[in-house]
Amino acid sequence: MMTRHLSAAALLVGLASASGGARAADDAQVARGAYIARAGDCVACHTATGGAPFAGGLAIETPMGRIYSTNITPDPETGIGTYDFAAFDRAVRGGVNQAGHRLYPAMPYPSYARVTPDDMQALYAYFMHGVKPQHQPDRAADIPWPLSMRWPLMFWDAMFAPSPATVPAAASGSADQLARGRYLVVGLEHCGSCHTPRGFALQEKALTDADGAAYLSGAPIDGWLAKSLRSDGPDGLSAWSVQDIVTFLKTGRNNQVAAFGGMKDVVAHSTQYLNDDDLTAIALYLKSLGGKGGAAPALRPDAAAATALRTGHGLPRGGRVFLDNCAACHRTGGQGYDGVFPRLALSSVVNSADPMSLVRIVLEGSRMAPTAGAPAAFGMPGLGWRLDDRDVADVVTFIRTSWGNHGAPVSAQDVARIRRTINSGPTPESRNTVDPSPS
Amino acid sequence: MTVTMKKKDVVLIGFGWTGAILGQELTEAGLDVLALERGEMRDTPTDARYPQVIDELAYSIRGKLYQDLSRETVTVRHGVDDLAVPYRQHGSFLLGNGVGGAGLHWNGMHYRVLPEELQLRTRYEQRYGRNFIPEGMTIRDFPVTYDELEPFFTRFEYVCGTSGKAGNLDGRKIEGGNPFEGPRSKDYPTPPLHNGYGADLVWKGAVEAGFHPYYAPAANCSTPYTNPYGVRLGPCNFCGFCENYACYMYSKASPQTTILPVLLRKPNFELRPRSQVLKINLDSTGKKATGVTYVDAKGREIFQPADLVIVTAYQMHNVRLLLLSGIGKPYNPKTGEGVVGMNYAYQAMGGVEVLLPSGTRLNPFIGTGAGGVSVDDVNGDQFDHGPLGFVGGASVRHVRLGGRPIQMTPTVPGTPKWGSAWKSAVKDTYQRELHIDLSGSVAAYQDVYLDLDPTYRDAYGQPLLRLTYNWHDNEARLMHHVGDRISEIAKAMNAEKYWVTNRVTPGAKYDVRFYQSTHTTGGAIMGADPRTSVVNRYLQSWDVPNVFVMGASAFPQNMGYNPTGLVGALAYWSAKAIREQYLKNPGPLVQA
């Protein structure tokens, strides 16, 4: 997973200095555009590690080869300084750049197509007047011919990318919170890019809730499971309250889980900056998504594992591994500590059908995303160096079947496969946003 | 060739507790602040990685987090005419290094100060007469009172999430707290840590013997806690690896667990680790600092200009840097002239060992670095010194630090040090021996001081700091009295056996081979008069007003309590004066 050191302050500085320029722009419109850019999380992909904001250059792994994000600062030579609004709009929502080349769908234009013309105007104002120009030429993709030909993407676009929206959407704070939430989730936040499974041509199987139950039903990405955001039982959001979702998006953690994998960047660069009205709207919309196959029965606490851990009687091998490695922070009751060490008991992450995230965190560890609302970046050390595949399988199985959890057992072979994935995965400098397969 | 960097508003020298506090406070005031730290970057995920961090051999014995004495150390001698030799192995005191300093690997014992300690000379002269203080003892009043510092004690406790129980809330006495403490404006931010069985027994024995036990304050959160900076801390899980270790539970307060998550993200703050400051540069008048000179990680010599220089290193390093920079006149014990280096002080450590009856199960591995049970009946001036004839008192506590295999396997005196007899003795005593700490105050003396060593130099070719120190009869008598008094607690516990283990006894010489305390104080003391102190009541240099010196180097003498609470409070007190007075009108805050 790539890490990033761009601070919010650097962005604000960029905004301040650029808006002090001579060009007359409506400050309010620029500020609104900055908020929309946050919601769209443009900075995450269009900024290289340690690079200037929006100057591009971040490596993105795709099944065809490595591509590099582009400079979207208003530099006239190397950025988008010569784009008029129509060209800007066509690129963001239509996937075609000023020169007429089709963009790779690593750029989520199928989602951005939902963004309203009005918001696009604000976004354009921000990129023209709120972003500091950076002279940084784009880097060519490392994709070999014939895959490097872009014209066939027009067929992909015709099949999978919707036409840009033409109608205004519900505004922030509007009475129609569900509509506002849907607008943000489906469009700007492009949650489906990670959380919706992809099909044979790497297209998202559903671009909105209208496309069926595949929408936001969870998908593997970058060797992590982007969890189901539907209310479909133990691994979705059914046990999360609206406030749990808001707190998670605002601070990167709640009393159930902490963000890991790519979601850390999403929280750090995007959702923590959204206002509470919008976060509540997102939460309400997500809570409105039904389960894949009807609501599963809620998990119920079970004290047996905690008793076994405390007494030592009837403790499986995985329980002993848990005592030696995990119990210090996550506790024998699996409840962790609110806002510090995530809960394992009845956790939607622990109970996911696919255990890859859980196994990966045990192997590699993770560190929470620091946010303005929760600056302490608590970390879990990786244990892969001292636990072999069987240890990990046993402890993860123990965790997935204790305290009321009902996850399927994990085998040493599963762990070995995930370990290989991690070891051969993308380097920290790059980031895979479209590969749908876990291995 | 010296490289000159872009000027900063403030440069902090050293990045432990006081550096973090000043960094946070002065960036909040909008200043552009740079911290220079000679050691490495350190943080919880990297330096408190579980389970590697609970390694007694690496951390307690080999001192993984300590200063590398082969590069820089101090020299030590007993008397003003003796030859000093370098301190080559960590023993008597454990010098920290790296980001967080000793604040990363302290125990978390978070006391304030007994109010009378701050006006010590006045108190003794008024209560016992002017002649009570012996010749050669140079104890002083702090130029600040408990009431003035109270908000800053509270502030620091709330930053740390300190656990404990107030004994005096605005004058109202509260059961379970310390009846002798100064009035608090607020209770502790988190409740006291649970007492182990041993602390329960000591508490009961203390009550029976007529003492006033209280929950010892610990900068180890007892519950998850979010401090005023928005930084959340974890709860202590009683793992028994505090002192010498960084806390993997994010529970023990350190700069890393309380301030750095906010400070390091600020655009107007910069930290440069591996930057060894050689000196503070002065202009041609010698009255104004222009910046500092340091050697960076690449070995380059750098001049860093700054408007304000704040010395935030460890006590000894603060004093040394003033001496190396020519700020203030060095103290000369023979003539009594000069001030820098004067009134070095220490603590006199001792204990009462208690062997409880066979079958007692203390489960000593359930440990915390701080907390447990304290009594202050023999601390400060809470008892009549008149008939006793000595100055000072001792903080007394039982806290079970853990049950680690190398250093926490006590045996009764006379037991062989190895072999089967030792093994069976350890097996016998491991569950039933406990220790009551006696932490005695040490007065300041005319013949105890710090200066630059004429012979030995560090890895950068600069003279080492020389420590001239020996025990005095006053402290031996103090510790004898305290040992006797606290034995009464052991007796009341129905101990099978108990014995006093004081290191300071009549005629004993200071021995640096054995750990006693890293509570070294003085050398850049605060005072009301520039002729007898180095810094004023706001920790501002009398000689160079754009230099401030934080830390325990400001204490005119040492007390029985652990110093960190007072060090933190003084840093917040000074930061407020800088923000509200100095920045508006840079110059001396106290007219000499």
mmCIF file of C-alpha atoms in Angstrom, chain A residues 34-191:
data_model
loop_
_atom_site.group_PDB
_atom_site.id
_atom_site.type_symbol
_atom_site.label_atom_id
_atom_site.label_comp_id
_atom_site.label_asym_id
_atom_site.label_seq_id
_atom_site.Cartn_x
_atom_site.Cartn_y
_atom_site.Cartn_z
ATOM 1 C CA ALA A 34 -12.161 22.685 -3.553
ATOM 2 C CA TYR A 35 -14.756 20.857 -1.472
ATOM 3 C CA ILE A 36 -15.951 18.952 -4.538
ATOM 4 C CA ALA A 37 -12.356 18.035 -5.376
ATOM 5 C CA ARG A 38 -12.063 16.679 -1.829
ATOM 6 C CA ALA A 39 -15.231 14.674 -2.266
ATOM 7 C CA GLY A 40 -13.905 13.358 -5.575
ATOM 8 C CA ASP A 41 -10.562 12.523 -3.917
ATOM 9 C CA CYS A 42 -8.742 13.793 -7.014
ATOM 10 C CA VAL A 43 -5.565 14.413 -5.033
ATOM 11 C CA ALA A 44 -5.136 10.786 -4.051
ATOM 12 C CA CYS A 45 -4.270 9.611 -7.560
ATOM 13 C CA HIS A 46 -3.054 12.851 -9.121
ATOM 14 C CA THR A 47 -0.227 13.393 -6.638
ATOM 15 C CA ALA A 48 2.984 11.402 -6.508
ATOM 16 C CA THR A 49 4.389 10.441 -3.146
ATOM 17 C CA GLY A 50 6.113 13.553 -1.895
ATOM 18 C CA GLY A 51 5.114 15.450 -5.035
ATOM 19 C CA ALA A 52 3.254 18.697 -5.551
ATOM 20 C CA PRO A 53 -0.520 18.424 -5.190
ATOM 21 C CA PHE A 54 -2.288 17.482 -8.432
ATOM 22 C CA ALA A 55 0.943 17.449 -10.466
ATOM 23 C CA GLY A 56 0.449 13.752 -11.233
ATOM 24 C CA GLY A 57 3.114 11.109 -11.623
ATOM 25 C CA LEU A 58 1.722 8.513 -9.248
ATOM 26 C CA ALA A 59 2.260 5.015 -10.572
ATOM 27 C CA ILE A 60 -0.902 2.939 -10.879
ATOM 28 C CA GLU A 61 -0.702 -0.775 -11.553
ATOM 29 C CA THR A 62 -3.167 -2.166 -14.079
ATOM 30 C CA PRO A 63 -3.437 -5.619 -15.619
ATOM 31 C CA MET A 64 -2.066 -4.136 -18.844
ATOM 32 C CA GLY A 65 0.927 -2.487 -17.212
ATOM 33 C CA ARG A 66 1.836 0.469 -15.113
ATOM 34 C CA ILE A 67 0.308 3.827 -15.888
ATOM 35 C CA TYR A 68 0.976 7.222 -14.347
ATOM 36 C CA SER A 69 -1.525 9.782 -13.224
ATOM 37 C CA THR A 70 -1.461 13.103 -15.074
ATOM 38 C CA ASN A 71 -0.721 16.687 -14.148
ATOM 39 C CA ILE A 72 -4.057 18.392 -13.526
ATOM 40 C CA THR A 73 -2.669 21.680 -12.247
ATOM 41 C CA PRO A 74 -3.428 24.734 -14.427
ATOM 42 C CA ASP A 75 0.083 24.786 -15.913
ATOM 43 C CA PRO A 76 -0.517 25.645 -19.609
ATOM 44 C CA GLU A 77 2.297 23.460 -20.966
ATOM 45 C CA THR A 78 2.220 20.332 -18.862
ATOM 46 C CA GLY A 79 -1.080 20.576 -17.020
ATOM 47 C CA ILE A 80 -4.620 21.500 -17.948
ATOM 48 C CA GLY A 81 -4.113 25.266 -18.126
ATOM 49 C CA THR A 82 -5.378 25.427 -21.709
ATOM 50 C CA TYR A 83 -8.556 23.394 -21.041
ATOM 51 C CA ASP A 84 -11.763 25.336 -21.448
ATOM 52 C CA PHE A 85 -14.725 24.170 -19.422
ATOM 53 C CA ALA A 86 -16.009 21.893 -22.162
ATOM 54 C CA ALA A 87 -12.682 20.120 -22.483
ATOM 55 C CA PHE A 88 -12.384 19.789 -18.713
ATOM 56 C CA ASP A 89 -15.902 18.413 -18.476
ATOM 57 C CA ARG A 90 -15.302 15.967 -21.307
ATOM 58 C CA ALA A 91 -12.213 14.610 -19.581
ATOM 59 C CA VAL A 92 -13.685 14.286 -16.097
ATOM 60 C CA ARG A 93 -17.090 12.965 -17.051
ATOM 61 C CA GLY A 94 -16.503 11.524 -20.489
ATOM 62 C CA GLY A 95 -13.050 10.047 -20.233
ATOM 63 C CA VAL A 96 -11.591 11.847 -23.236
ATOM 64 C CA ASN A 97 -8.785 14.348 -22.896
ATOM 65 C CA GLN A 98 -8.275 17.607 -24.771
ATOM 66 C CA ALA A 99 -6.193 15.906 -27.445
ATOM 67 C CA GLY A 100 -9.026 13.470 -28.060
ATOM 68 C CA HIS A 101 -7.327 10.478 -26.442
ATOM 69 C CA ARG A 102 -9.390 8.137 -24.366
ATOM 70 C CA LEU A 103 -8.407 7.965 -20.711
ATOM 71 C CA TYR A 104 -7.769 4.654 -19.029
ATOM 72 C CA PRO A 105 -10.696 3.800 -16.805
ATOM 73 C CA ALA A 106 -8.405 3.910 -13.791
ATOM 74 C CA MET A 107 -9.834 7.421 -13.896
ATOM 75 C CA PRO A 108 -13.327 6.868 -12.473
ATOM 76 C CA TYR A 109 -15.142 8.839 -15.178
ATOM 77 C CA PRO A 110 -17.976 6.297 -15.231
ATOM 78 C CA SER A 111 -18.703 7.464 -11.679
ATOM 79 C CA TYR A 112 -17.871 11.118 -12.264
ATOM 80 C CA ALA A 113 -20.426 11.062 -15.086
ATOM 81 C CA ARG A 114 -22.987 11.471 -12.276
ATOM 82 C CA VAL A 115 -21.545 14.790 -11.187
ATOM 83 C CA THR A 116 -23.891 17.665 -12.049
ATOM 84 C CA PRO A 117 -22.920 20.378 -14.513
ATOM 85 C CA ASP A 118 -23.184 22.868 -11.700
ATOM 86 C CA ASP A 119 -20.652 21.044 -9.543
ATOM 87 C CA MET A 120 -18.453 20.637 -12.612
ATOM 88 C CA GLN A 121 -18.389 24.431 -13.020
ATOM 89 C CA ALA A 122 -17.224 24.823 -9.434
ATOM 90 C CA LEU A 123 -14.638 22.080 -9.847
ATOM 91 C CA TYR A 124 -13.365 23.793 -12.981
ATOM 92 C CA ALA A 125 -13.120 27.116 -11.159
ATOM 93 C CA TYR A 126 -11.096 25.445 -8.445
ATOM 94 C CA PHE A 127 -8.669 23.737 -10.799
ATOM 95 C CA MET A 128 -8.156 26.921 -12.794
ATOM 96 C CA HIS A 129 -7.922 29.392 -9.921
ATOM 97 C CA GLY A 130 -7.441 27.474 -6.673
ATOM 98 C CA VAL A 131 -4.634 25.093 -7.610
ATOM 99 C CA LYS A 132 -1.054 26.217 -7.958
ATOM 100 C CA PRO A 133 0.350 25.501 -11.448
ATOM 101 C CA GLN A 134 3.201 23.007 -11.512
ATOM 102 C CA HIS A 135 5.447 22.477 -14.500
ATOM 103 C CA GLN A 136 5.743 18.717 -14.565
ATOM 104 C CA PRO A 137 5.421 16.767 -17.828
ATOM 105 C CA ASP A 138 3.273 13.653 -17.787
ATOM 106 C CA ARG A 139 4.988 10.318 -17.891
ATOM 107 C CA ALA A 140 4.076 7.777 -20.566
ATOM 108 C CA ALA A 141 2.466 4.524 -19.485
ATOM 109 C CA ASP A 142 4.556 1.350 -19.346
ATOM 110 C CA ILE A 143 2.033 -0.566 -21.436
ATOM 111 C CA PRO A 144 3.384 -2.523 -24.413
ATOM 112 C CA TRP A 145 1.841 -2.391 -27.884
ATOM 113 C CA PRO A 146 -0.820 -3.422 -28.915
ATOM 114 C CA LEU A 147 -2.439 -2.920 -25.528
ATOM 115 C CA SER A 148 -1.085 0.616 -25.518
ATOM 116 C CA MET A 149 -3.540 1.578 -28.254
ATOM 117 C CA ARG A 150 -6.248 3.614 -26.677
ATOM 118 C CA TRP A 151 -8.868 3.743 -29.418
ATOM 119 C CA PRO A 152 -10.445 0.379 -28.489
ATOM 120 C CA LEU A 153 -11.425 1.963 -25.174
ATOM 121 C CA MET A 154 -14.264 3.662 -27.025
ATOM 122 C CA PHE A 155 -16.020 0.309 -27.196
ATOM 123 C CA TRP A 156 -15.486 -0.190 -23.460
ATOM 124 C CA ASP A 157 -16.867 3.265 -22.843
ATOM 125 C CA ALA A 158 -19.860 2.614 -25.040
ATOM 126 C CA MET A 159 -20.646 -0.572 -23.137
ATOM 127 C CA PHE A 160 -19.892 0.455 -19.564
ATOM 128 C CA ALA A 161 -19.640 4.214 -19.091
ATOM 129 C CA PRO A 162 -22.854 6.147 -18.639
ATOM 130 C CA SER A 163 -23.571 9.482 -20.285
ATOM 131 C CA PRO A 164 -22.799 12.522 -18.169
ATOM 132 C CA ALA A 165 -25.588 13.756 -15.956
ATOM 133 C CA THR A 166 -27.575 16.783 -17.012
ATOM 134 C CA VAL A 167 -29.802 17.412 -14.039
ATOM 135 C CA PRO A 168 -28.954 19.085 -10.737
ATOM 136 C CA ALA A 169 -28.571 16.826 -7.728
ATOM 137 C CA ALA A 170 -29.672 17.396 -4.149
ATOM 138 C CA ALA A 171 -27.509 20.014 -2.498
ATOM 139 C CA SER A 172 -25.616 19.578 0.741
ATOM 140 C CA GLY A 173 -27.894 19.891 3.737
ATOM 141 C CA SER A 174 -31.017 19.477 1.608
ATOM 142 C CA ALA A 175 -34.090 17.793 2.946
ATOM 143 C CA ASP A 176 -33.616 14.926 0.570
ATOM 144 C CA GLN A 177 -30.688 13.374 2.399
ATOM 145 C CA LEU A 178 -30.979 10.031 0.657
ATOM 146 C CA ALA A 179 -30.690 11.713 -2.737
ATOM 147 C CA ARG A 180 -27.731 13.740 -1.583
ATOM 148 C CA GLY A 181 -26.072 10.647 -0.161
ATOM 149 C CA ARG A 182 -26.676 8.722 -3.357
ATOM 150 C CA TYR A 183 -25.198 11.542 -5.400
ATOM 151 C CA LEU A 184 -22.015 11.543 -3.336
ATOM 152 C CA VAL A 185 -21.601 7.769 -3.102
ATOM 153 C CA VAL A 186 -22.423 6.966 -6.703
ATOM 154 C CA GLY A 187 -20.659 9.977 -8.206
ATOM 155 C CA LEU A 188 -17.950 12.012 -6.590
ATOM 156 C CA GLU A 189 -16.770 9.567 -3.935
ATOM 157 C CA HIS A 190 -16.868 6.760 -6.538
ATOM 158 C CA CYS A 191 -17.136 4.193 -3.747
#
